[in-house]
mmCIF file of C-alpha atoms in Angstrom:
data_model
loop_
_atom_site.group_PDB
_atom_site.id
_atom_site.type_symbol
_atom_site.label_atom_id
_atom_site.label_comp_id
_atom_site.label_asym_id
_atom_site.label_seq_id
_atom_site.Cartn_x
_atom_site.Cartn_y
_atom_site.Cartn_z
ATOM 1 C CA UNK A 17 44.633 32.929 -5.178
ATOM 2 C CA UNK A 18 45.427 32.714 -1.283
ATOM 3 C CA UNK A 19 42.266 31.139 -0.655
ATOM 4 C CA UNK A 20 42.586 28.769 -3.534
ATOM 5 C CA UNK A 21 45.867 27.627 -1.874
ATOM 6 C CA UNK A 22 44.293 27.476 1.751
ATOM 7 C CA UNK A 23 41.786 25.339 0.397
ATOM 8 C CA UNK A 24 43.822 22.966 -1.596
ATOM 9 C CA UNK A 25 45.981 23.024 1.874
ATOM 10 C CA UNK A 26 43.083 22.287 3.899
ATOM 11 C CA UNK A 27 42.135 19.601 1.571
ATOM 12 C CA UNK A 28 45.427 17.744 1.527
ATOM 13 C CA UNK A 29 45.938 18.242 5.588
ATOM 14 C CA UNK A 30 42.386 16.342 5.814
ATOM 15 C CA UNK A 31 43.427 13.661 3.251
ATOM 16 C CA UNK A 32 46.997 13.138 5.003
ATOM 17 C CA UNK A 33 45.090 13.327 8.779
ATOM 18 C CA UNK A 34 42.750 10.255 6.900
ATOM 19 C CA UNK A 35 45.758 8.319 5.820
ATOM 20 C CA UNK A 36 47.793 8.260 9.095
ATOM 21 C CA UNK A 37 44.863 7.611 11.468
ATOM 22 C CA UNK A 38 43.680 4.648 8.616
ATOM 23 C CA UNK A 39 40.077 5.768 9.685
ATOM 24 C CA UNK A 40 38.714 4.249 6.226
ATOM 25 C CA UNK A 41 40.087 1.777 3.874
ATOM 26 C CA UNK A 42 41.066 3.731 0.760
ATOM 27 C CA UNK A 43 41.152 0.585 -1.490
ATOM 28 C CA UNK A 44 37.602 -0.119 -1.053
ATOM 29 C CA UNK A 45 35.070 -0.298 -4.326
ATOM 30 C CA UNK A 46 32.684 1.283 -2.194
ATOM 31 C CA UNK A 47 32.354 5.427 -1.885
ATOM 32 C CA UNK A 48 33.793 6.490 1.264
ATOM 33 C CA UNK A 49 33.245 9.945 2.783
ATOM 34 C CA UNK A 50 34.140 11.928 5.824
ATOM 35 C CA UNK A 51 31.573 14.834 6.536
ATOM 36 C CA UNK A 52 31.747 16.930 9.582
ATOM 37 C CA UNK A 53 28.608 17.450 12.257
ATOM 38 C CA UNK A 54 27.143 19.478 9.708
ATOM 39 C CA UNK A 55 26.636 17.391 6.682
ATOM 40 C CA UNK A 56 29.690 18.640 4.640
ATOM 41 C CA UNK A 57 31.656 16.797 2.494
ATOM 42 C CA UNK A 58 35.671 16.717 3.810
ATOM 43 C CA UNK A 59 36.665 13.837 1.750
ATOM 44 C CA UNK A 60 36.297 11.356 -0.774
ATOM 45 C CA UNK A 61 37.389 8.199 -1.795
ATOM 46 C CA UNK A 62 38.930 7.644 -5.229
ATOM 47 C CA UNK A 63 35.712 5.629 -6.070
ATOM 48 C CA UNK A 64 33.610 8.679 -6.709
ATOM 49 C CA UNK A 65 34.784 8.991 -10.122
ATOM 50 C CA UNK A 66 33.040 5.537 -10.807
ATOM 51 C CA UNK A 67 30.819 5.404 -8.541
ATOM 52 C CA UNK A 68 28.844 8.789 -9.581
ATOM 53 C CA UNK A 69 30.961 10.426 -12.271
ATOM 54 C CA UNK A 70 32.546 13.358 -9.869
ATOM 55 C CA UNK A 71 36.204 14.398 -10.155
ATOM 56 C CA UNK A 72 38.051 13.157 -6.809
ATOM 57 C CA UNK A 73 37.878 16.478 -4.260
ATOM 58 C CA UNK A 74 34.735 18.098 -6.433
ATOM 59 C CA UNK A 75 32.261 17.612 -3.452
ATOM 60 C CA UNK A 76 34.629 18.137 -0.809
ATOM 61 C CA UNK A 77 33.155 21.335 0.943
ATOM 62 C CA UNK A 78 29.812 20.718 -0.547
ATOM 63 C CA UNK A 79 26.819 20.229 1.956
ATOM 64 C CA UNK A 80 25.723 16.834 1.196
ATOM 65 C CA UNK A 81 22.287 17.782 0.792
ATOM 66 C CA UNK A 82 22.906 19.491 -2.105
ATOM 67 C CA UNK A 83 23.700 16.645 -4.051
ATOM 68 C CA UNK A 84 20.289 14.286 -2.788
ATOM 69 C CA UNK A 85 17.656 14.209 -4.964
ATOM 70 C CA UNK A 86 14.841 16.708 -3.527
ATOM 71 C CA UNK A 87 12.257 14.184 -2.473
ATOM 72 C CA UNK A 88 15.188 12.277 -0.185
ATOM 73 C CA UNK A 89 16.394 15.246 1.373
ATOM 74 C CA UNK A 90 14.573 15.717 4.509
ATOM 75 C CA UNK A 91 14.258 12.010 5.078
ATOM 76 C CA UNK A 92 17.912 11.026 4.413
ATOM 77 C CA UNK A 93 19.404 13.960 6.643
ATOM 78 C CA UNK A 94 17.249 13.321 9.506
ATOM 79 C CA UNK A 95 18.792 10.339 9.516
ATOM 80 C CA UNK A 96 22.085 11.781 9.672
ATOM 81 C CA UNK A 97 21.381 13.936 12.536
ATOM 82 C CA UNK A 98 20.037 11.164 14.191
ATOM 83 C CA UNK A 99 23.209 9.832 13.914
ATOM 84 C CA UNK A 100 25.467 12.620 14.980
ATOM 85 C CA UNK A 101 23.124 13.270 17.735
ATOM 86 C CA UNK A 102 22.547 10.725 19.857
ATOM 87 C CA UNK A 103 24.434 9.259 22.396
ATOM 88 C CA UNK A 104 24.229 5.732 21.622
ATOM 89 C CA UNK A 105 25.963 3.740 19.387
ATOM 90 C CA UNK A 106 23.354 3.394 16.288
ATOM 91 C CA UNK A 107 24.025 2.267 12.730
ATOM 92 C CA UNK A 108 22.142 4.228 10.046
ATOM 93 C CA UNK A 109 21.403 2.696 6.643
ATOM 94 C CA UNK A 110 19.084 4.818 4.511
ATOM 95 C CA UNK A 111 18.206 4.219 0.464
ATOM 96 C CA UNK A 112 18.062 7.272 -2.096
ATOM 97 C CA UNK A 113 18.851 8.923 -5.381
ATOM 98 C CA UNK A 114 22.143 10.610 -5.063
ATOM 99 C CA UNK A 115 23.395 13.143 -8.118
ATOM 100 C CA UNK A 116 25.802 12.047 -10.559
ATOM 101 C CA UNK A 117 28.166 14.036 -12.700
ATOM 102 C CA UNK A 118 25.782 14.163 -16.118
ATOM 103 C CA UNK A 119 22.940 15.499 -13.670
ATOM 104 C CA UNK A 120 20.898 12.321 -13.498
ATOM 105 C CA UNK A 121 20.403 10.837 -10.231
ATOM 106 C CA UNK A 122 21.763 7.298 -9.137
ATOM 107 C CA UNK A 123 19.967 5.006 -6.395
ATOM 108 C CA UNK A 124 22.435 4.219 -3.727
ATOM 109 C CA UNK A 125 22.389 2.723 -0.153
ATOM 110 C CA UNK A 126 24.490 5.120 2.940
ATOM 111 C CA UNK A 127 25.776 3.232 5.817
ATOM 112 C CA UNK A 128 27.442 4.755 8.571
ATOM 113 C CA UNK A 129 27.629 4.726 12.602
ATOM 114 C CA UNK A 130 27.598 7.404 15.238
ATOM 115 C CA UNK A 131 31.061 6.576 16.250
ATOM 116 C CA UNK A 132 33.320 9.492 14.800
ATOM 117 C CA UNK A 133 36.830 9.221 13.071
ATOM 118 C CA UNK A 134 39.257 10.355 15.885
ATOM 119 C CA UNK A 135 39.257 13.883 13.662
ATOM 120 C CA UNK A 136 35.525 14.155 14.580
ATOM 121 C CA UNK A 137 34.343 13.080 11.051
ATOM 122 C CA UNK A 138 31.768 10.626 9.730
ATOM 123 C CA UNK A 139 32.270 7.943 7.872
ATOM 124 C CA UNK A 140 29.840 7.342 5.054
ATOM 125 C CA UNK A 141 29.659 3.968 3.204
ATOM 126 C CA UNK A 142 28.009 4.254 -0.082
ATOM 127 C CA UNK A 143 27.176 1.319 -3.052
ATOM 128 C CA UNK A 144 25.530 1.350 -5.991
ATOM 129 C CA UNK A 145 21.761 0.024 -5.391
ATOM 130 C CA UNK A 146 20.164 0.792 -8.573
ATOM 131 C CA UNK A 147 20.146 -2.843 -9.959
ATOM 132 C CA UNK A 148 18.538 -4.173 -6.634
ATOM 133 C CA UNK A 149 16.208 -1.272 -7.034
ATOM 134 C CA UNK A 150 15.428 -2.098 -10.521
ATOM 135 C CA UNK A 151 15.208 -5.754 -9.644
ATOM 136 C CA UNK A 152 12.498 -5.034 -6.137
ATOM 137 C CA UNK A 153 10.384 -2.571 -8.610
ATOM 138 C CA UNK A 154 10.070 -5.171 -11.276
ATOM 139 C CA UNK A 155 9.076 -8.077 -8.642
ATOM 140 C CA UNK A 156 6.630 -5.501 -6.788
ATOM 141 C CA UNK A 157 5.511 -5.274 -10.214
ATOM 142 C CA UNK A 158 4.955 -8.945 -10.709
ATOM 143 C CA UNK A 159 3.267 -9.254 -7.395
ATOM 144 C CA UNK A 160 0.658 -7.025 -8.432
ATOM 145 C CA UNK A 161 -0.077 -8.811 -11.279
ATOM 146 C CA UNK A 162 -0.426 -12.513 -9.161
ATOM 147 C CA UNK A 163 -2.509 -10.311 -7.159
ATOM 148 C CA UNK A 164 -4.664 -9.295 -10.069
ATOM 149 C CA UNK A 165 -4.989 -12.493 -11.053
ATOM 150 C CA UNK A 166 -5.784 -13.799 -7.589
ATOM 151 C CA UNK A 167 -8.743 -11.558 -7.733
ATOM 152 C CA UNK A 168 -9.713 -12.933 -10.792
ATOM 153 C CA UNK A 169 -9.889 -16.540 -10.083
ATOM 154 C CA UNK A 170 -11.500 -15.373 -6.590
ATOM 155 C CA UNK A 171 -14.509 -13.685 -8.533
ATOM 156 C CA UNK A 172 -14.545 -15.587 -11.753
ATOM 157 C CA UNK A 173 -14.281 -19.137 -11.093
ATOM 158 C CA UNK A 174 -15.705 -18.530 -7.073
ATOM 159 C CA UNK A 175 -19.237 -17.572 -8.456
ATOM 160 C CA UNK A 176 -20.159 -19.802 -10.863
ATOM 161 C CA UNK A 177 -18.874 -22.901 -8.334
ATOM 162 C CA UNK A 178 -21.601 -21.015 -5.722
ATOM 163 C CA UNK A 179 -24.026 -20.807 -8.092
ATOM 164 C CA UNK A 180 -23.570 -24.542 -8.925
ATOM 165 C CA UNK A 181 -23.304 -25.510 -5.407
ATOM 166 C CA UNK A 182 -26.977 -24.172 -4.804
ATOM 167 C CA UNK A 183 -28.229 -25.734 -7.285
ATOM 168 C CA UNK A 184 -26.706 -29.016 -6.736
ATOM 169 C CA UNK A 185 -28.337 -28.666 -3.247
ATOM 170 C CA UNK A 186 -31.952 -28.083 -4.492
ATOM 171 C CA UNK A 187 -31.540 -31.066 -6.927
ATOM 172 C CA UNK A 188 -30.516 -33.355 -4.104
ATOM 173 C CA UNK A 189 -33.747 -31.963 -2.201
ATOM 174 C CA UNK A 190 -36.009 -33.101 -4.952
ATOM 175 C CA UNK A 191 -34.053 -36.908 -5.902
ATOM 176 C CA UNK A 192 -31.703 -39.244 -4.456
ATOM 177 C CA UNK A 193 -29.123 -40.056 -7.313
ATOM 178 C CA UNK A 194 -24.906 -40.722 -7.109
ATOM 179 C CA UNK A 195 -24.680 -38.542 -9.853
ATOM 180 C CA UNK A 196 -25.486 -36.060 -7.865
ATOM 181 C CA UNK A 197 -22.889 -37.736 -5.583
ATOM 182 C CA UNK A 198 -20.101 -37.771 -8.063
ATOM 183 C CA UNK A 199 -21.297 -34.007 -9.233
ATOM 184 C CA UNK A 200 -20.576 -32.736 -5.798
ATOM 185 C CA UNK A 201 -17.040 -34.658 -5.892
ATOM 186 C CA UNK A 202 -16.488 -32.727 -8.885
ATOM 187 C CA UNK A 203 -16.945 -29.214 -7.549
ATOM 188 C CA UNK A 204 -15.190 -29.922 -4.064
ATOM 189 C CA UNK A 205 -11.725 -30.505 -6.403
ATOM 190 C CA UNK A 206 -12.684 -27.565 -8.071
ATOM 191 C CA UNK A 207 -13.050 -25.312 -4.701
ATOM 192 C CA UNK A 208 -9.746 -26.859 -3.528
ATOM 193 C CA UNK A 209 -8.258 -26.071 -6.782
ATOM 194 C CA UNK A 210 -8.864 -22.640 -6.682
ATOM 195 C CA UNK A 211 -7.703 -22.436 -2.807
ATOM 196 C CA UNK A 212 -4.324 -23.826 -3.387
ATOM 197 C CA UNK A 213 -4.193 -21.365 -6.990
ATOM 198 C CA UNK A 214 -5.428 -18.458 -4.817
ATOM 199 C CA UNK A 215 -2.718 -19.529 -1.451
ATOM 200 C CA UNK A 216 0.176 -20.152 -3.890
ATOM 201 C CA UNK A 217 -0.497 -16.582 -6.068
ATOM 202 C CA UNK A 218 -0.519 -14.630 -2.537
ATOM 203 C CA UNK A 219 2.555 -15.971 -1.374
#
């Protein structure tokens, strides 16, 4: 029981320490953490109940690697190190799946700065991504299908034009005639059509 109540101490001593100083804005929508040099969790903001489905203090002494999904791990603490370690002022923002209470994992965006709290702590701004995620995979999705169809109209509609083309040459060898004329008018609209289709499906 005496370490329970240290804890709980410890916990409300960091809380009150956060409040006094005003190091971060406790009304904010976004999730605000303090972790120490080492990645550990020493506070919360209210919003982690909403944000990821956590009671208020159930990360705080958690290392915060425990609660990134395995393939961000590495990448997303190296950039907190980078942070606590250099002696420049840098702003980190870094992208990944974060754990939520029901065990699923929730894409969120992490800002913070390598200036500490004046208790030594790091402040970590974190928002909800996972619509803007959603949104980027379905337009990276619809990009590859313009570029599909680019490729299409490149091979499809390209070859036959060449193949006319040729032809068209071979027939102007052997007679002089403006239907010939108006034939090649034809297929240069055609080329440029299919440039300015191609130009405006890569862009």
């Amino acid at each position: 029981m005496s370490g329970e109540s240290g804890h709980t101490l410890q916990r409300s001593e960091t809380v009150e320490r956060v409040i006094s100083l005003e190091d971060i804005p406790l009304r904010s929508t976004n999730l605000l953490s303090l972790l120490d040099a080492d990645g550990v969790v020493q506070y919360q903001s209210p919003s982690v109940e909403r944000l990821l489905g956590f009671d208020h203090d159930e990360l705080v002494g958690v290392s915060c690697t425990e609660v990134f999904h395995p393939e961000d791990r590495e990448r997303v603490y190296d950039a907190f190190e980078n942070v606590v370690s250099t002696e420049e002022y840098v702003v980190e923002a870094t992208e990944y799946r974060h754990l939520t209470g029901d065990g699923t994992y929730l894409w969120v965006e992490s800002v913070t700065s390598s200036q500490p709290t004046s208790g030594g702590y790091y402040v970590i701004n974190t928002r909800d991504i996972s619509i803007k995620k959603q949104q980027r995979e379905e337009l990276e999705h619809a990009n590859e299908r313009l570029r599909e169809f680019a490729d299409i109209v490149s091979h499809d509609l390209r070859n036959p034009l060449s193949v006319m083309s040729g032809r068209l040459r071979r027939a102007r060898e052997e007679c002089d005639s403006d239907a010939l004329d108006r034939i090649g008018d034809a297929l240069d609209r055609m080329e440029a059509i299919v440039e300015d289709t191609l130009t405006l499906a890569r862009e």
